[in-house]
Amino acid sequence: MSVTIYDLAREAGVGIGTVSRCLNNHPSVSAETRAKVLEVIKRLSYQPHASAQRLASKKTNTISAIIPFFTNYFFIQVLQGVQDKAAEFGFDLILYGVNNTSQAEYYLRRSLHRGHVDGVMFFSMKLPESYVQKFQQIRLPLVLVDAYHPEFDSISVKNLEGATMATRHLLKLGHTNIAMINASLATQPARDRMEGYRIALEEADVPFRNDRVFISEIGKQDGFNREAGRASMEDLIGKNSGKDRVTAVFIASDVQSMGALEGAAELGVRVPEDLAIVSFDDIELAQHAQLTTMRQPMYEMGVLALEKLTTRMKNPDAPPSQTTFLPSLVVRRSCGARVPSEQLV
Amino acid sequence: MSVTIYDLAREAGVGIGTVSRCLNNHPSVSAETRAKVLEVIKRLSYQPHASAQRLASKKTNTISAIIPFFTNYFFIQVLQGVQDKAAEFGFDLILYGVNNTSQAEYYLRRSLHRGHVDGVMFFSMKLPESYVQKFQQIRLPLVLVDAYHPEFDSISVKNLEGATMATRHLLKLGHTNIAMINASLATQPARDRMEGYRIALEEADVPFRNDRVFISEIGKQDGFNREAGRASMEDLIGKNSGKDRVTAVFIASDVQSMGALEGAAELGVRVPEDLAIVSFDDIELAQHAQLTTMRQPMYEMGVLALEKLTTRMKNPDAPPSQTTFLPSLVVRRSCGARVPSEQLV
DNA sequence: TATATTCTTGGAAGCGCTTCCAATTATTCA
DNA sequence: TGAATAATTGGAAGCGCTTCCAAGAATATA
């Protein structure tokens, strides 16, 4: 059938052990023998059998990434970082896109199959407690991205602090009637971002008002989507009249902002003249839409995630490491701050 | 160490063959025995060893997708279709994002390793001739997406016809001075779309003029990117004066259009009042930007790609099948056609 | 009841590799 | 020059599974 190391060994007049050592660049092969074997490998255009290598070596050089709604721009950009770094290390990356918790668990289980992958990256979801033990038991490296658990390596962004910075920026621009458009409070980021918003307000002695938080959970991703952003904005605008009109809004994500911008345009509300906007993420589109936003270092997070995974593989017993990034304010047009145009990014 | 079928067999008091048959739902196991084995499997929380299964069964249940610049929205949407269908069939999907031909070849070679994947999807690039033979020899299923080769299954879109339709639409709206913003003519889609543009013009007795085709190859992806679109638009606007001013432009892709819109806005050119735009792809953003565009059924293409791959696995000797989609015109604001707002998509 | 069928079952062989150990050969040191 | 050491090498064992074949058990047939 196809060429195996036995064929190579016979053809080169050496033992299979020697052939294997040649393939794996083991040092204890004489230059002469190595040359001979390499010649035969080339001549028979030998291809090692991946499954056999994996079975024998107990390494797969494969990792899996379990990502909710991976078509979301945020994940795409993180994924780009993961992908680039994986290529550099020679890992295959299995992409598991999931739409709900039960799918996520399915792929966690699948990743736990022995001999399937050497590591797992779990994105933006709460790790079910029942898997904590399993991962520890199998000692399968796991990195949480945009999530946290004390027992595992994790990478996340300071949502609360970021939201505070965003809101402070609006306060500094003179706004006091500041609303928030949020996603489902079932998600940690939404809770943290709201808390940050509240803190900034209270720092400035502006009372937090529940009726100024607009949440829509329509569509996918717990409301982190365009339709929900649009719905919330329409809701906001519909109720926005009277003396203490809202003049600014902090939106929990850029994706929602895209929808919110549509809604505002539709209803004739000008941004930033009538309504200033600051949002969160800095996806690629934010630049196009000229959104002032809190930048998350998405690509860098992806790179770091892969690095953490490889570090963990080499050193399974190191204590879990947690890295948090502080998002940074990127000022563009939507907040109404005057920016010299050459500073616009 | 970990639990193997030998442990299961011993514990359940049966042979390893029987255990294996239970695991693979082989019919010839008595209900009684099966129950007993399943109980033990559960009790010992057995996990089959993926590599061993693959080695013995010669199946990997894995496919690879080789995609240039996968963060491009076009690919993301195709990928979503692939991903959904792969999940349905129980395939693992390895994502190989590539940035140039040599990377693409590297991953083609890698995918050809025996026992690595059961099939390959190759996106939007010309398949190097040297791999034609290799794939046929190893009989590894290969599907070309947004590309074509007579020896393999392929899925593509009629770029030429689509471009003709797009240009005709502008002609029908009364424009006669119609420019085109294109990407590198090194790519087949760019050539086809330009040819379609030319055909529509000539049909209408409007002479094709080389100085009305604006091509920028800055940035990645052979000019299919935002910066290039913006540069071309700025170039166009800079030269656009006099009696036969350009009043409409056909842009080769939505991504370029996004940049073009930015450039136009920057220079105070209103779309569609001063300049009508029709472009190509219908990525998610096109809706947000209200682009009139030629819709490619991206998700459906992804789904179909996966289906073709599985069909090919079952039937390796079928003749290659080629599927082409005709893109459809989606009318939004950027072309200036009057559309009842409830018809806007 | 004896024989022919059909179900079930056990386990050896084999998938193609890595690795370890023992053996052989080459080299070094006194 | 001979013993000791180091560098190479061959190949058995083992990774954990699937599958095939032969055999035993159960059922059907006459």
Coordinates of N, CA and C in Angstrom, one line a residue, chain A residues 2-4 45-55 58-62 69-73 76-77 79-80 83-84 86-88 90-99 106-107 109-110 112-116 137-138 220 226-227 255 257-259 261-262 266 284-285 287-289 333 341 344, chain B residues 2-5 45-55 58-62 70-73 76-77 79-80 83-84 86-88 90-99 106-107 109-110 112-116 137-138 220 226-227 230 255 257-259 261-262 266 284-285 287-289 333 341:
Chain A
S2 N 0.8 2.0 1.1 CA 1.7 3.2 1.1 C 3.0 2.9 1.8
V3 N 3.9 3.7 1.7 CA 5.3 3.5 2.2 C 5.3 3.6 3.7
T4 N 5.9 2.7 4.4 CA 6.1 2.8 5.8 C 7.6 2.8 6.2
S45 N 9.2 9.2 -1.7 CA 8.2 10.2 -1.3 C 7.4 9.7 -0.1
Y46 N 8.1 9.4 0.9 CA 7.5 8.9 2.1 C 6.8 10.0 2.9
Q47 N 5.6 9.7 3.4 CA 4.9 10.6 4.3 C 4.6 9.8 5.6
P48 N 5.1 10.3 6.7 CA 4.8 9.6 8.0 C 3.3 9.6 8.2
H49 N 2.8 8.6 8.9 CA 1.4 8.4 9.2 C 1.1 9.1 10.5
A50 N 0.3 10.2 10.4 CA 0.1 11.1 11.6 C -0.5 10.3 12.7
S51 N -1.5 9.5 12.5 CA -2.2 8.8 13.6 C -1.2 7.8 14.3
A52 N -0.4 7.2 13.5 CA 0.6 6.3 14.2 C 1.6 7.0 15.0
Q53 N 2.0 8.1 14.5 CA 2.9 9.0 15.3 C 2.3 9.4 16.6
R54 N 1.1 9.8 16.5 CA 0.4 10.3 17.7 C 0.2 9.2 18.7
L55 N -0.2 8.0 18.2 CA -0.4 6.9 19.1 C 0.8 6.6 19.8
K58 N 2.3 9.8 21.8 CA 1.3 10.4 22.8 C 1.3 11.9 22.7
K59 N 1.6 12.4 21.5 CA 1.4 13.9 21.3 C 0.6 14.1 20.0
T60 N -0.2 15.1 20.0 CA -1.1 15.3 18.8 C -0.7 16.6 18.1
N61 N 0.0 17.5 18.7 CA 0.3 18.8 18.1 C -0.9 19.4 17.6
T62 N -2.0 19.3 18.4 CA -3.3 19.8 18.0 C -3.9 20.5 19.2
F69 N -20.2 31.8 19.0 CA -20.5 32.8 17.9 C -19.2 33.3 17.3
F70 N -18.4 32.5 16.8 CA -17.0 32.9 16.4 C -17.1 33.9 15.3
T71 N -18.2 34.1 14.6 CA -18.2 35.1 13.6 C -18.3 36.5 14.1
N72 N -18.5 36.6 15.4 CA -18.4 37.9 16.0 C -17.0 38.5 15.8
Y73 N -16.9 39.8 15.5 CA -15.6 40.4 15.1 C -14.6 40.3 16.2
I76 N -13.1 36.9 16.0 CA -12.3 36.8 14.8 C -10.9 37.4 15.1
Q77 N -10.9 38.5 15.8 CA -9.6 39.1 15.9 C -8.7 38.4 16.9
L79 N -9.0 35.3 17.4 CA -8.6 34.0 16.7 C -7.5 34.2 15.8
Q80 N -7.4 35.4 15.2 CA -6.3 35.7 14.3 C -5.0 35.6 15.1
Q83 N -4.3 31.9 15.8 CA -4.0 31.2 14.6 C -2.5 31.5 14.2
D84 N -2.1 32.7 14.2 CA -0.8 33.1 13.8 C 0.2 32.4 14.7
A86 N -0.2 29.7 16.6 CA -0.3 28.3 16.4 C 0.5 27.8 15.2
A87 N 0.4 28.6 14.1 CA 1.1 28.3 12.9 C 2.6 28.3 13.3
E88 N 3.0 29.3 14.0 CA 4.4 29.5 14.4 C 4.9 28.2 15.1
G90 N 3.7 25.3 15.0 CA 3.4 24.1 14.3 C 2.2 23.3 14.9
F91 N 1.3 24.0 15.5 CA 0.1 23.3 16.0 C -1.0 23.4 15.0
D92 N -1.8 22.3 15.0 CA -3.1 22.4 14.2 C -4.1 23.0 15.2
L93 N -5.0 23.8 14.6 CA -6.0 24.4 15.4 C -7.4 23.9 15.0
I94 N -8.0 23.3 15.9 CA -9.4 22.8 15.6 C -10.4 23.9 16.1
L95 N -11.2 24.3 15.2 CA -12.2 25.4 15.6 C -13.5 24.8 15.9
Y96 N -13.9 24.9 17.2 CA -15.3 24.5 17.6 C -16.1 25.8 17.8
G97 N -17.0 26.1 16.9 CA -17.9 27.2 17.1 C -19.1 26.7 17.8
V98 N -19.5 27.4 18.9 CA -20.7 26.9 19.6 C -21.7 28.0 19.8
N99 N -22.9 27.6 19.9 CA -24.0 28.5 20.1 C -24.7 28.5 21.4
Y106 N -20.4 19.7 25.0 CA -20.1 18.6 24.1 C -18.6 18.6 23.6
Y107 N -18.2 19.8 23.3 CA -16.8 19.9 22.7 C -15.8 19.9 23.8
R109 N -16.1 17.8 26.3 CA -16.0 16.4 26.5 C -15.2 15.8 25.3
R110 N -15.4 16.3 24.2 CA -14.7 15.7 23.0 C -13.2 16.0 23.1
L112 N -11.6 16.3 25.7 CA -11.0 15.5 26.8 C -10.7 14.1 26.4
H113 N -11.2 13.6 25.2 CA -10.9 12.3 24.8 C -9.4 12.2 24.7
R114 N -8.9 11.1 25.3 CA -7.4 10.9 25.2 C -6.9 10.9 23.8
G115 N -5.8 11.5 23.6 CA -5.2 11.4 22.3 C -5.8 12.3 21.2
H116 N -6.7 13.2 21.7 CA -7.4 14.0 20.7 C -6.7 15.3 20.5
Q137 N -7.8 16.2 36.3 CA -7.5 14.8 36.4 C -6.7 14.3 35.2
I138 N -7.2 14.6 34.0 CA -6.5 14.2 32.8 C -5.2 15.1 32.6
K220 N -29.0 36.8 19.0 CA -28.1 35.9 19.6 C -27.1 36.5 20.6
R226 N -26.1 43.3 16.8 CA -26.5 44.6 16.2 C -28.0 44.9 16.4
E227 N -28.8 43.9 16.3 CA -30.3 44.1 16.4 C -30.6 44.6 17.8
V255 N -20.4 46.1 18.6 CA -21.4 45.4 17.8 C -22.7 46.1 18.0
S257 N -23.2 49.0 19.2 CA -23.1 50.4 18.7 C -23.4 50.5 17.3
M258 N -23.0 49.5 16.5 CA -23.3 49.5 15.1 C -24.8 49.6 14.8
G259 N -25.5 48.8 15.6 CA -27.0 48.8 15.4 C -27.6 50.1 16.0
L261 N -26.2 52.9 16.0 CA -26.0 54.0 15.1 C -27.1 54.0 14.0
E262 N -27.4 52.8 13.6 CA -28.4 52.6 12.5 C -29.7 53.2 13.1
E266 N -31.8 56.4 11.6 CA -33.2 56.1 11.2 C -34.2 57.1 11.8
E284 N -12.7 46.0 14.3 CA -12.2 46.7 13.1 C -13.2 47.7 12.6
L285 N -14.4 47.4 12.7 CA -15.5 48.3 12.2 C -15.6 49.6 13.0
Q287 N -13.5 51.7 13.7 CA -12.8 52.7 13.0 C -13.6 53.2 11.8
H288 N -14.2 52.3 11.1 CA -15.1 52.8 10.0 C -16.2 53.6 10.5
A289 N -16.8 53.2 11.6 CA -18.0 53.9 12.1 C -17.6 55.1 12.9
R333 N -14.9 60.1 16.5 CA -15.9 61.1 16.4 C -17.2 60.9 17.3
S341 N -7.9 66.1 13.3 CA -8.2 65.0 12.4 C -7.0 64.1 12.2
L344 N -7.0 61.1 14.4 CA -8.0 60.1 14.3 C -7.4 58.8 13.8
Chain B
S2 N -4.4 5.1 32.1 CA -5.8 5.4 31.8 C -6.5 4.1 31.4
V3 N -7.8 4.2 31.4 CA -8.7 3.0 31.1 C -8.6 2.6 29.6
T4 N -8.4 1.4 29.3 CA -8.4 0.9 27.9 C -9.5 -0.1 27.8
I5 N -9.7 -0.6 26.5 CA -10.7 -1.6 26.3 C -10.4 -2.9 27.1
S45 N -15.7 5.6 33.7 CA -15.6 6.8 32.9 C -14.5 6.7 31.8
Y46 N -14.8 5.7 31.0 CA -13.8 5.4 29.9 C -13.9 6.4 28.8
Q47 N -12.8 6.7 28.2 CA -12.7 7.6 27.0 C -11.9 6.9 26.0
P48 N -12.4 6.7 24.8 CA -11.6 6.0 23.8 C -10.4 6.9 23.4
H49 N -9.4 6.3 23.0 CA -8.2 7.0 22.6 C -8.3 7.3 21.1
A50 N -8.4 8.6 20.9 CA -8.6 9.1 19.5 C -7.6 8.6 18.5
S51 N -6.3 8.7 18.9 CA -5.3 8.3 17.9 C -5.3 6.8 17.6
A52 N -5.6 6.0 18.6 CA -5.6 4.6 18.4 C -6.8 4.3 17.5
Q53 N -7.9 4.9 17.7 CA -9.0 4.6 16.9 C -8.7 5.0 15.4
R54 N -8.0 6.1 15.3 CA -7.7 6.6 13.9 C -6.8 5.6 13.3
L55 N -5.8 5.2 14.0 CA -4.8 4.3 13.4 C -5.4 3.0 13.0
K58 N -8.4 3.9 10.3 CA -8.0 4.6 9.1 C -8.9 5.7 8.8
K59 N -9.6 6.2 9.8 CA -10.4 7.4 9.6 C -10.1 8.4 10.7
T60 N -10.1 9.7 10.3 CA -9.8 10.7 11.3 C -11.0 11.6 11.7
N61 N -12.0 11.5 10.9 CA -13.1 12.4 11.1 C -12.7 13.9 11.3
T62 N -11.7 14.2 10.5 CA -11.2 15.6 10.6 C -11.0 16.1 9.1
F70 N -8.3 34.6 6.5 CA -9.7 34.2 6.9 C -10.4 35.2 7.7
T71 N -9.8 36.3 8.2 CA -10.5 37.3 8.9 C -11.4 38.2 8.0
N72 N -11.2 38.0 6.7 CA -12.0 38.7 5.7 C -13.5 38.2 5.9
Y73 N -14.4 39.2 5.9 CA -15.8 38.8 6.3 C -16.3 37.8 5.3
I76 N -15.3 34.5 6.6 CA -15.9 34.2 7.8 C -17.3 33.6 7.6
Q77 N -18.0 34.2 6.6 CA -19.3 33.8 6.5 C -19.4 32.4 5.8
L79 N -17.1 30.2 6.2 CA -16.6 29.4 7.2 C -17.7 29.0 8.2
Q80 N -18.6 29.9 8.4 CA -19.7 29.6 9.3 C -20.6 28.5 8.8
Q83 N -18.5 25.3 9.1 CA -18.5 24.9 10.6 C -19.8 24.3 11.0
D84 N -20.9 24.9 10.7 CA -22.2 24.3 11.1 C -22.4 22.9 10.6
A86 N -20.1 20.9 9.5 CA -19.1 20.0 10.0 C -19.5 19.5 11.4
A87 N -20.1 20.4 12.2 CA -20.5 20.0 13.5 C -21.6 18.9 13.3
E88 N -22.5 19.2 12.4 CA -23.6 18.3 12.2 C -23.1 16.9 11.8
G90 N -20.2 15.7 12.6 CA -19.3 15.2 13.6 C -17.8 15.3 13.1
F91 N -17.6 16.2 12.2 CA -16.2 16.3 11.8 C -15.5 17.4 12.6
D92 N -14.2 17.2 12.9 CA -13.4 18.3 13.4 C -12.9 19.1 12.3
L93 N -12.9 20.4 12.5 CA -12.4 21.3 11.4 C -11.1 22.0 11.8
I94 N -10.1 21.7 11.1 CA -8.8 22.3 11.3 C -8.7 23.6 10.4
L95 N -8.5 24.7 11.1 CA -8.4 26.0 10.3 C -7.0 26.3 10.0
Y96 N -6.6 26.4 8.7 CA -5.3 26.8 8.3 C -5.5 28.2 7.7
G97 N -5.2 29.3 8.4 CA -5.2 30.6 7.7 C -3.9 30.8 7.1
V98 N -3.9 31.2 5.8 CA -2.6 31.5 5.1 C -2.6 32.9 4.6
N99 N -1.4 33.4 4.4 CA -1.2 34.7 3.9 C -0.4 34.8 2.6
Y106 N 2.5 24.7 2.0 CA 2.9 24.0 3.2 C 1.7 23.2 3.8
Y107 N 0.6 23.9 3.9 CA -0.6 23.2 4.5 C -1.2 22.2 3.6
R109 N 0.6 20.2 1.8 CA 1.5 19.1 2.0 C 1.1 18.5 3.4
R110 N 1.0 19.3 4.3 CA 0.6 18.8 5.7 C -0.7 18.0 5.7
L112 N -1.8 16.4 3.3 CA -1.6 15.1 2.5 C -1.0 14.0 3.4
H113 N -0.4 14.4 4.5 CA 0.2 13.3 5.4 C -0.9 12.3 5.6
R114 N -0.5 11.1 5.5 CA -1.5 10.0 5.7 C -2.0 10.0 7.1
G115 N -3.2 9.8 7.3 CA -3.8 9.7 8.6 C -3.9 11.0 9.3
H116 N -3.9 12.1 8.5 CA -4.0 13.4 9.2 C -5.4 13.9 9.0
Q137 N -3.4 10.8 -6.4 CA -2.7 9.6 -6.1 C -3.1 9.1 -4.7
I138 N -3.1 10.0 -3.7 CA -3.5 9.6 -2.4 C -5.0 9.4 -2.3
K220 N -3.1 44.1 2.2 CA -3.1 42.7 1.9 C -4.1 42.3 0.9
R226 N -9.8 47.4 2.7 CA -10.4 48.7 2.9 C -9.5 49.8 2.5
E227 N -8.2 49.7 2.9 CA -7.3 50.8 2.5 C -7.2 51.0 1.0
R230 N -10.2 52.7 -0.3 CA -10.1 54.1 0.0 C -9.2 54.8 -0.9
V255 N -15.7 45.0 0.9 CA -14.6 45.4 1.8 C -14.0 46.7 1.2
S257 N -15.5 48.7 -0.8 CA -16.5 49.7 -0.7 C -16.5 50.4 0.6
M258 N -16.2 49.7 1.7 CA -16.2 50.3 3.0 C -15.2 51.4 3.1
G259 N -14.0 51.1 2.5 CA -13.0 52.1 2.5 C -13.3 53.2 1.5
L261 N -16.2 54.3 0.8 CA -17.2 55.2 1.5 C -16.5 56.2 2.4
E262 N -15.5 55.7 3.1 CA -14.7 56.6 4.0 C -14.1 57.7 3.2
E266 N -14.8 61.7 3.5 CA -13.7 62.5 3.8 C -13.6 63.7 2.8
E284 N -21.8 41.0 5.8 CA -22.8 41.5 6.8 C -22.8 43.0 6.9
L285 N -21.6 43.6 6.8 CA -21.5 45.1 6.9 C -22.2 45.8 5.8
Q287 N -25.0 45.7 4.7 CA -26.3 46.1 5.2 C -26.2 47.4 6.0
H288 N -25.2 47.3 6.9 CA -25.0 48.5 7.8 C -24.7 49.7 7.0
A289 N -23.8 49.5 6.0 CA -23.4 50.7 5.2 C -24.4 51.0 4.1
R333 N -29.2 51.7 -0.4 CA -29.2 53.1 -0.7 C -28.1 53.6 -1.6
S341 N -38.8 52.1 1.8 CA -37.9 51.8 2.9 C -38.2 50.4 3.5

